[in-house]
Amino acid sequence: MKNLTLPKSFDDFVDARKAGFLHVKEYVENGGRLAGMFCAYTPLEIFDAADVTVVGLCGTSNEPIPDAEKVLPKNLCPLIKSSYGFAYTDKCPYTYFCDFIVGETTCDGKKKMYELLGEIKETYVLQLPQSQARDYAGEVWYQEVKLLKEFIEKKYDITITDEKLREAVRKRNALRRSQLELYKLQGAVPPMMKASEVMSTLAKGLFAFGPEQQKMSFDARIAEAKAAYEAGERPVPESAKRILLTGCPSSGVIQKVGQTIERNGGVIVCLDDCSGERTTSMLIDENADDILRAISDRYLKIHCSVMTPNDGRMENTKAMCEKYKVDGVIDLVLQACHTFNVESVRMEKMCADNGIPYMKLETDYSNTDSGQIETRLAAFIEML
């Protein structure tokens, strides 16, 4: 059994955060393997096959950003600053107690931040191709996934077999199917849940210890929502305008954006960011001859603005607008996220070509623009 120390500032934390530290500390002390990750491109099945619990470390709070800005430039994406800030200040139990962190070369800000993060906690960086269109991209990414597998094997002195990878694929596919059922609740007219509840359920899932625990949490919430709906409960009025939210990861703005949409007569029926349906719907062939390559191929197909070109995102968003009977699209862009900001021009054109009302919303994790966002969202929804 390991003996781990708590951060020096532990006594200054609120009770909820103290409980989180103690829970993770106990898990690791009892032999649990823990790793942190940031991005949807991280091949989770490899960690599952190694019996390593992987938790999401993307910062979603403005709280540690002032401390992060002592090291990082102020005109940097809030997700990057928040993520680094939690590690820099020892305020996140998952970052503090994880064995190592996996990053990826998506945007330039993140890949340079990982160099600094590596001075705090061992950080392994996946070198992601910048285009899916090149013939060699699949092989390059396969080698990266293979190197990650070998790194984890050496780290824990274990062997990750094809059988373990295949079982991990089955469990992750089952989790993804459960998550897709959660999304389907919003296809009902009116939707079965408020969007902020769906987003909160997904955010909490990032910190579940393993895919099976995460699936149980989703399944319970789905059953609860369906039972309430069948009993006649309608958490969302039928008159609510149906919104597709696309763009940057939305976990850090659930209250500021999601709840504001709800207060002003709207409802998010489709979450179209990297944790949303377009990524979740990508399953892995459980019977593939080369299971590691099947895993690798699945992750490289993910649509992100760091890829060029990124036509798949536009095509998917158009299909989701039709599937969920969308009244309007809100393109969420975190400040200084240049790839999504530039790509918003293409998203606006796609919407215009298909007669779908569109609004770009650029924001960060602070509350300084809450009033302006309230005004803009209210006007947009009223126009619909």
Short mmCIF file of C-alpha atoms in Angstrom, two decimals:
data_model
loop_
_atom_site.label_atom_id
_atom_site.label_comp_id
_atom_site.label_asym_id
_atom_site.label_seq_id
_atom_site.Cartn_x
_atom_site.Cartn_y
_atom_site.Cartn_z
CA MET A 1 0.00 0.00 0.00
CA LYS A 2 1.32 3.43 -0.97
CA ASN A 3 1.55 6.28 1.54
CA LEU A 4 0.61 9.52 -0.19
CA THR A 5 0.73 13.06 1.12
CA LEU A 6 -1.97 15.67 0.66
CA PRO A 7 -1.15 19.13 -0.74
CA LYS A 8 0.05 21.74 1.77
CA SER A 9 -3.07 23.85 1.13
CA PHE A 10 -5.45 20.94 1.84
CA ASP A 11 -6.84 22.49 5.03
CA ASP A 12 -7.86 25.60 3.10
CA PHE A 13 -10.12 23.69 0.70
CA VAL A 14 -13.90 23.48 0.99
CA ASP A 15 -15.38 20.21 2.24
CA ALA A 16 -16.40 18.99 -1.24
CA ARG A 17 -12.87 19.33 -2.58
CA LYS A 18 -11.40 17.75 0.56
CA ALA A 19 -13.69 14.76 0.06
CA GLY A 20 -12.50 14.47 -3.54
CA PHE A 21 -8.86 14.45 -2.47
CA LEU A 22 -9.46 11.81 0.19
CA HIS A 23 -11.44 9.61 -2.22
CA VAL A 24 -8.75 9.65 -4.90
CA LYS A 25 -5.98 9.29 -2.33
CA GLU A 26 -7.62 6.14 -0.96
CA TYR A 27 -8.08 4.75 -4.47
CA VAL A 28 -4.42 5.18 -5.39
CA GLU A 29 -3.12 4.05 -2.00
CA ASN A 30 -5.05 0.80 -2.43
CA GLY A 31 -3.26 0.07 -5.68
CA GLY A 32 -5.47 1.87 -8.16
CA ARG A 33 -3.73 3.13 -11.29
CA LEU A 34 -4.76 6.65 -12.28
CA ALA A 35 -3.94 8.73 -15.35
CA GLY A 36 -5.21 12.09 -16.57
CA MET A 37 -6.12 13.15 -20.08
CA PHE A 38 -7.48 16.20 -21.88
CA CYS A 39 -8.71 15.33 -25.33
CA ALA A 40 -11.17 13.15 -27.26
CA TYR A 41 -8.26 11.89 -29.38
CA THR A 42 -6.84 9.98 -26.37
CA PRO A 43 -7.38 6.22 -27.06
CA LEU A 44 -9.12 5.23 -23.82
CA GLU A 45 -9.30 1.50 -24.58
CA ILE A 46 -5.54 1.18 -24.07
CA PHE A 47 -5.87 2.49 -20.52
CA ASP A 48 -8.85 0.24 -19.86
CA ALA A 49 -6.90 -2.78 -21.07
CA ALA A 50 -4.08 -1.87 -18.66
CA ASP A 51 -6.54 -1.50 -15.76
CA VAL A 52 -5.71 2.21 -15.56
CA THR A 53 -8.50 4.57 -14.61
CA VAL A 54 -8.33 7.66 -16.80
CA VAL A 55 -10.03 10.91 -15.78
CA GLY A 56 -10.61 14.11 -17.70
CA LEU A 57 -8.46 17.02 -16.55
CA CYS A 58 -9.75 19.81 -18.78
CA GLY A 59 -10.18 22.86 -16.60
CA THR A 60 -13.74 24.15 -16.60
CA SER A 61 -13.50 26.88 -13.98
CA ASN A 62 -12.22 30.43 -13.82
CA GLU A 63 -10.95 29.82 -10.27
CA PRO A 64 -7.30 28.86 -10.99
CA ILE A 65 -6.82 31.13 -14.01
CA PRO A 66 -5.30 34.13 -12.12
CA ASP A 67 -2.63 31.79 -10.74
CA ALA A 68 -2.08 30.22 -14.17
CA GLU A 69 -1.53 33.68 -15.65
CA LYS A 70 1.55 34.05 -13.43
CA VAL A 71 3.13 31.57 -15.87
CA LEU A 72 0.98 31.55 -19.02
CA PRO A 73 0.05 34.54 -21.22
CA LYS A 74 -3.29 36.16 -20.45
CA ASN A 75 -4.45 36.06 -24.07
CA LEU A 76 -4.63 32.27 -24.06
CA CYS A 77 -7.66 29.97 -24.21
CA PRO A 78 -9.40 29.67 -20.79
CA LEU A 79 -9.50 25.88 -21.06
CA ILE A 80 -5.71 25.77 -21.31
CA LYS A 81 -5.18 28.26 -18.48
CA SER A 82 -7.71 26.57 -16.22
CA SER A 83 -6.24 23.11 -16.88
CA TYR A 84 -2.72 24.27 -16.10
CA GLY A 85 -3.89 26.36 -13.15
CA PHE A 86 -5.40 23.37 -11.35
CA ALA A 87 -2.08 21.51 -11.63
CA TYR A 88 -0.01 24.56 -10.74
CA THR A 89 -2.01 25.24 -7.56
CA ASP A 90 -2.54 21.57 -6.50
CA LYS A 91 -6.30 22.20 -6.37
CA CYS A 92 -7.42 19.20 -8.45
CA PRO A 93 -7.20 15.81 -6.68
CA TYR A 94 -7.11 13.91 -9.99
CA THR A 95 -4.14 15.89 -11.29
CA TYR A 96 -2.39 15.77 -7.93
CA PHE A 97 -2.62 12.00 -7.46
CA CYS A 98 -2.49 10.69 -11.05
CA ASP A 99 0.53 8.63 -12.07
CA PHE A 100 0.98 10.57 -15.29
CA ILE A 101 -0.89 12.77 -17.78
CA VAL A 102 -1.47 12.23 -21.49
CA GLY A 103 -1.58 15.29 -23.73
CA GLU A 104 -1.81 15.65 -27.50
CA THR A 105 -0.59 18.10 -30.13
CA THR A 106 -3.95 19.57 -31.08
CA CYS A 107 -3.63 23.35 -30.80
CA ASP A 108 -0.31 25.17 -30.38
CA GLY A 109 -1.33 26.58 -27.00
CA LYS A 110 -1.96 23.16 -25.51
CA LYS A 111 1.17 21.49 -26.85
CA LYS A 112 3.38 24.26 -25.44
CA MET A 113 1.48 24.21 -22.14
CA TYR A 114 2.25 20.50 -21.85
CA GLU A 115 5.97 21.31 -21.76
CA LEU A 116 5.36 23.37 -18.61
CA LEU A 117 2.90 20.84 -17.20
CA GLY A 118 5.60 18.20 -17.54
CA GLU A 119 7.65 20.07 -14.94
CA ILE A 120 4.83 19.49 -12.43
CA LYS A 121 3.68 15.98 -13.38
CA GLU A 122 5.02 13.39 -15.83
CA THR A 123 3.31 14.20 -19.14
CA TYR A 124 3.26 11.97 -22.22
CA VAL A 125 2.35 13.80 -25.43
CA LEU A 126 0.72 12.10 -28.43
CA GLN A 127 1.87 13.60 -31.75
CA LEU A 128 -1.38 14.02 -33.68
CA PRO A 129 -1.39 14.39 -37.51
CA GLN A 130 -2.81 17.75 -38.56
CA SER A 131 -4.79 16.26 -41.45
CA GLN A 132 -6.85 13.11 -41.91
CA ALA A 133 -6.65 13.45 -45.69
CA ARG A 134 -3.03 12.37 -46.18
CA ASP A 135 -2.53 8.73 -47.14
CA TYR A 136 0.15 8.34 -44.48
CA ALA A 137 -1.87 9.91 -41.63
CA GLY A 138 -3.42 6.62 -40.55
CA GLU A 139 -0.05 4.90 -40.26
CA VAL A 140 1.51 7.84 -38.41
CA TRP A 141 -1.30 7.84 -35.86
CA TYR A 142 -1.21 4.04 -35.53
CA GLN A 143 2.46 4.25 -34.57
CA GLU A 144 1.62 6.95 -31.98
CA VAL A 145 -1.09 4.75 -30.45
CA LYS A 146 1.32 1.80 -30.44
CA LEU A 147 3.99 3.89 -28.70
CA LEU A 148 1.46 4.92 -26.04
CA LYS A 149 0.63 1.26 -25.44
CA GLU A 150 4.33 0.46 -25.05
CA PHE A 151 4.82 3.43 -22.70
CA ILE A 152 2.00 2.20 -20.41
CA GLU A 153 3.32 -1.36 -20.49
CA LYS A 154 6.77 -0.16 -19.42
CA LYS A 155 5.32 2.24 -16.84
CA TYR A 156 3.48 -0.51 -14.97
CA ASP A 157 5.60 -3.50 -16.05
CA ILE A 158 2.62 -5.22 -17.67
CA THR A 159 1.61 -6.69 -21.03
CA ILE A 160 -1.48 -5.34 -22.80
CA THR A 161 -2.81 -8.27 -24.85
CA ASP A 162 -5.14 -8.17 -27.83
CA GLU A 163 -7.73 -9.99 -25.71
CA LYS A 164 -7.64 -7.22 -23.11
CA LEU A 165 -7.89 -4.57 -25.82
CA ARG A 166 -10.88 -6.34 -27.38
CA GLU A 167 -12.67 -6.55 -24.04
CA ALA A 168 -11.94 -2.86 -23.45
CA VAL A 169 -13.44 -2.06 -26.85
CA ARG A 170 -16.64 -3.94 -25.95
CA LYS A 171 -17.00 -2.00 -22.70
CA ARG A 172 -16.29 1.38 -24.30
CA ASN A 173 -18.73 0.66 -27.13
CA ALA A 174 -21.38 -0.22 -24.53
CA LEU A 175 -20.70 3.06 -22.74
CA ARG A 176 -20.96 5.01 -26.00
CA ARG A 177 -24.29 3.35 -26.82
CA SER A 178 -25.56 4.36 -23.38
CA GLN A 179 -24.38 7.93 -23.96
CA LEU A 180 -26.17 7.98 -27.32
CA GLU A 181 -29.37 6.96 -25.50
CA LEU A 182 -28.85 9.97 -23.24
CA TYR A 183 -28.62 12.23 -26.29
CA LYS A 184 -31.75 10.68 -27.80
CA LEU A 185 -33.80 12.00 -24.88
CA GLN A 186 -33.45 15.45 -26.44
CA GLY A 187 -34.97 14.22 -29.70
CA ALA A 188 -38.39 13.97 -28.07
CA VAL A 189 -40.86 16.82 -28.54
CA PRO A 190 -40.60 18.34 -26.02
CA PRO A 191 -37.21 17.04 -24.81
CA MET A 192 -37.16 14.74 -21.78
CA MET A 193 -34.47 16.71 -19.92
CA LYS A 194 -33.19 20.23 -19.60
CA ALA A 195 -29.98 20.64 -21.55
CA SER A 196 -28.09 21.83 -18.48
CA GLU A 197 -28.95 18.51 -16.78
CA VAL A 198 -27.65 16.54 -19.77
CA MET A 199 -24.45 18.59 -19.83
CA SER A 200 -23.96 18.18 -16.07
CA THR A 201 -24.49 14.42 -16.35
CA LEU A 202 -21.83 14.23 -19.07
CA ALA A 203 -19.41 16.42 -17.10
CA LYS A 204 -19.75 14.26 -13.99
CA GLY A 205 -19.12 11.17 -16.11
CA LEU A 206 -15.61 12.41 -16.90
CA PHE A 207 -14.66 11.75 -13.29
CA ALA A 208 -16.16 8.27 -12.94
CA PHE A 209 -13.68 5.50 -12.19
CA GLY A 210 -13.96 3.34 -15.31
CA PRO A 211 -16.41 2.88 -18.21
CA GLU A 212 -18.70 0.47 -16.35
CA GLN A 213 -19.25 2.89 -13.47
CA GLN A 214 -19.80 5.68 -15.97
CA LYS A 215 -22.34 3.58 -17.90
CA MET A 216 -24.25 2.76 -14.70
CA SER A 217 -24.51 6.47 -13.95
CA PHE A 218 -25.81 7.26 -17.45
CA ASP A 219 -28.26 4.34 -17.46
CA ALA A 220 -29.74 5.36 -14.11
CA ARG A 221 -30.23 8.95 -15.28
CA ILE A 222 -31.80 7.81 -18.56
CA ALA A 223 -34.24 5.48 -16.78
CA GLU A 224 -35.16 8.23 -14.34
CA ALA A 225 -35.84 10.73 -17.12
CA LYS A 226 -37.91 8.27 -19.18
CA ALA A 227 -40.02 7.25 -16.16
CA ALA A 228 -40.74 10.86 -15.29
CA TYR A 229 -41.66 11.65 -18.91
CA GLU A 230 -44.01 8.66 -19.11
CA ALA A 231 -45.62 9.84 -15.87
CA GLY A 232 -46.46 13.12 -17.57
CA GLU A 233 -43.63 15.34 -16.37
CA ARG A 234 -42.46 17.90 -18.92
CA PRO A 235 -39.27 19.64 -17.71
CA VAL A 236 -39.13 21.57 -20.99
CA PRO A 237 -42.19 23.32 -22.49
CA GLU A 238 -43.13 22.32 -26.03
CA SER A 239 -42.79 25.97 -27.06
CA ALA A 240 -39.05 26.01 -26.27
CA LYS A 241 -36.90 26.80 -29.30
CA ARG A 242 -34.65 23.87 -30.22
CA ILE A 243 -30.96 24.81 -30.23
CA LEU A 244 -27.91 22.93 -31.51
CA LEU A 245 -24.78 23.94 -29.58
CA THR A 246 -21.56 23.41 -31.54
CA GLY A 247 -17.96 24.59 -31.29
CA CYS A 248 -15.54 24.39 -28.36
CA PRO A 249 -15.95 22.07 -25.34
CA SER A 250 -18.88 23.44 -23.35
CA SER A 251 -18.36 22.02 -19.84
CA GLY A 252 -16.97 25.28 -18.48
CA VAL A 253 -20.00 27.34 -19.53
CA ILE A 254 -22.92 25.09 -18.55
CA GLN A 255 -24.39 27.73 -16.27
CA LYS A 256 -23.50 30.83 -18.26
CA VAL A 257 -24.68 29.54 -21.63
CA GLY A 258 -26.81 26.42 -21.08
CA GLN A 259 -28.96 27.78 -18.27
CA THR A 260 -29.26 31.19 -19.93
CA ILE A 261 -30.69 29.54 -23.05
CA GLU A 262 -33.25 27.75 -20.87
CA ARG A 263 -34.23 30.94 -19.00
CA ASN A 264 -34.96 32.67 -22.29
CA GLY A 265 -37.24 30.10 -23.87
CA GLY A 266 -34.75 27.78 -25.54
CA VAL A 267 -33.45 24.26 -25.04
CA ILE A 268 -30.26 22.62 -26.31
CA VAL A 269 -31.43 19.48 -28.11
CA CYS A 270 -28.08 18.55 -29.65
CA LEU A 271 -24.60 18.93 -28.15
CA ASP A 272 -22.25 19.02 -31.13
CA ASP A 273 -18.86 19.53 -29.49
CA CYS A 274 -15.99 17.01 -29.20
CA SER A 275 -17.77 15.14 -26.39
CA GLY A 276 -21.09 15.17 -28.22
CA GLU A 277 -22.95 12.82 -30.49
CA ARG A 278 -20.71 13.12 -33.57
CA THR A 279 -17.75 11.71 -31.62
CA THR A 280 -19.70 9.30 -29.41
CA SER A 281 -21.38 7.66 -32.41
CA MET A 282 -17.99 6.47 -33.70
CA LEU A 283 -17.84 2.85 -32.49
CA ILE A 284 -14.97 0.38 -32.92
CA ASP A 285 -15.24 -2.95 -34.74
CA GLU A 286 -15.05 -5.42 -31.86
CA ASN A 287 -14.16 -8.28 -34.22
CA ALA A 288 -11.42 -6.56 -36.21
CA ASP A 289 -8.41 -8.73 -36.98
CA ASP A 290 -6.01 -5.99 -35.83
CA ILE A 291 -7.78 -4.55 -32.78
CA LEU A 292 -5.10 -1.94 -32.02
CA ARG A 293 -5.35 -0.56 -35.56
CA ALA A 294 -9.16 -0.52 -35.29
CA ILE A 295 -8.80 1.57 -32.13
CA SER A 296 -6.32 3.88 -33.83
CA ASP A 297 -8.51 4.32 -36.92
CA ARG A 298 -11.55 5.23 -34.83
CA TYR A 299 -9.85 8.05 -32.96
CA LEU A 300 -8.26 9.61 -36.06
CA LYS A 301 -11.74 10.03 -37.60
CA ILE A 302 -12.82 12.51 -34.90
CA HIS A 303 -13.85 15.88 -36.36
CA CYS A 304 -11.97 18.75 -34.73
CA SER A 305 -11.09 22.22 -35.97
CA VAL A 306 -7.39 21.39 -35.57
CA MET A 307 -7.74 19.13 -38.62
CA THR A 308 -7.47 20.61 -42.07
CA PRO A 309 -9.68 20.21 -43.92
CA ASN A 310 -12.49 19.49 -41.46
CA ASP A 311 -15.43 18.96 -43.82
CA GLY A 312 -16.84 16.14 -41.70
CA ARG A 313 -17.86 18.54 -38.95
CA MET A 314 -19.97 20.65 -41.32
CA GLU A 315 -21.65 17.59 -42.81
CA ASN A 316 -22.40 16.16 -39.37
CA THR A 317 -23.82 19.41 -37.98
CA LYS A 318 -26.14 19.70 -40.96
CA ALA A 319 -27.37 16.12 -40.36
CA MET A 320 -27.87 16.79 -36.63
CA CYS A 321 -29.93 19.90 -37.41
CA GLU A 322 -32.29 17.75 -39.44
CA LYS A 323 -32.37 14.86 -36.97
CA TYR A 324 -33.19 17.04 -33.94
CA LYS A 325 -35.54 19.46 -35.74
CA VAL A 326 -33.31 22.38 -34.81
CA ASP A 327 -34.61 25.96 -34.82
CA GLY A 328 -31.18 27.57 -34.55
CA VAL A 329 -27.43 26.95 -34.17
CA ILE A 330 -25.21 28.57 -31.55
CA ASP A 331 -21.49 28.28 -32.30
CA LEU A 332 -19.62 28.48 -28.99
CA VAL A 333 -16.05 29.78 -29.28
CA LEU A 334 -13.77 30.11 -26.26
CA GLN A 335 -11.66 33.26 -26.40
CA ALA A 336 -8.30 32.73 -28.13
CA CYS A 337 -9.37 29.37 -29.60
CA HIS A 338 -8.21 30.39 -33.06
CA THR A 339 -9.03 27.17 -34.91
CA PHE A 340 -12.71 27.15 -33.94
CA ASN A 341 -12.93 30.93 -34.33
CA VAL A 342 -11.68 30.80 -37.93
CA GLU A 343 -13.79 27.73 -38.71
CA SER A 344 -16.92 29.58 -37.53
CA VAL A 345 -16.96 31.29 -40.94
CA ARG A 346 -17.57 27.92 -42.60
CA MET A 347 -20.16 26.93 -40.01
CA GLU A 348 -22.07 30.18 -40.56
CA LYS A 349 -22.03 29.61 -44.33
CA MET A 350 -23.27 26.03 -43.94
CA CYS A 351 -26.17 27.28 -41.83
CA ALA A 352 -26.99 30.10 -44.24
CA ASP A 353 -26.96 27.71 -47.22
CA ASN A 354 -29.49 25.51 -45.42
CA GLY A 355 -31.71 28.26 -44.03
CA ILE A 356 -30.73 27.65 -40.38
CA PRO A 357 -30.48 30.71 -38.08
CA TYR A 358 -26.95 31.01 -36.69
CA MET A 359 -25.14 32.92 -33.95
CA LYS A 360 -21.49 32.86 -32.91
CA LEU A 361 -20.91 33.29 -29.18
CA GLU A 362 -17.36 34.05 -28.06
CA THR A 363 -16.76 33.84 -24.31
CA ASP A 364 -14.55 32.55 -21.48
CA TYR A 365 -15.05 31.04 -18.02
CA SER A 366 -15.51 34.33 -16.14
CA ASN A 367 -18.85 36.00 -15.40
CA THR A 368 -17.81 39.43 -16.69
CA ASP A 369 -19.83 39.02 -19.90
CA SER A 370 -22.88 37.30 -18.37
CA GLY A 371 -25.15 40.29 -18.90
CA GLN A 372 -24.12 40.68 -22.52
CA ILE A 373 -24.61 36.96 -23.16
CA GLU A 374 -28.07 37.08 -21.58
CA THR A 375 -29.06 39.94 -23.88
CA ARG A 376 -27.68 38.33 -27.03
CA LEU A 377 -29.16 34.89 -26.37
CA ALA A 378 -32.55 36.35 -25.46
CA ALA A 379 -32.60 38.34 -28.72
CA PHE A 380 -31.54 35.34 -30.80
CA ILE A 381 -34.14 33.00 -29.29
CA GLU A 382 -36.88 35.65 -29.60
CA MET A 383 -36.00 36.02 -33.29
CA LEU A 384 -36.53 32.28 -33.77
#
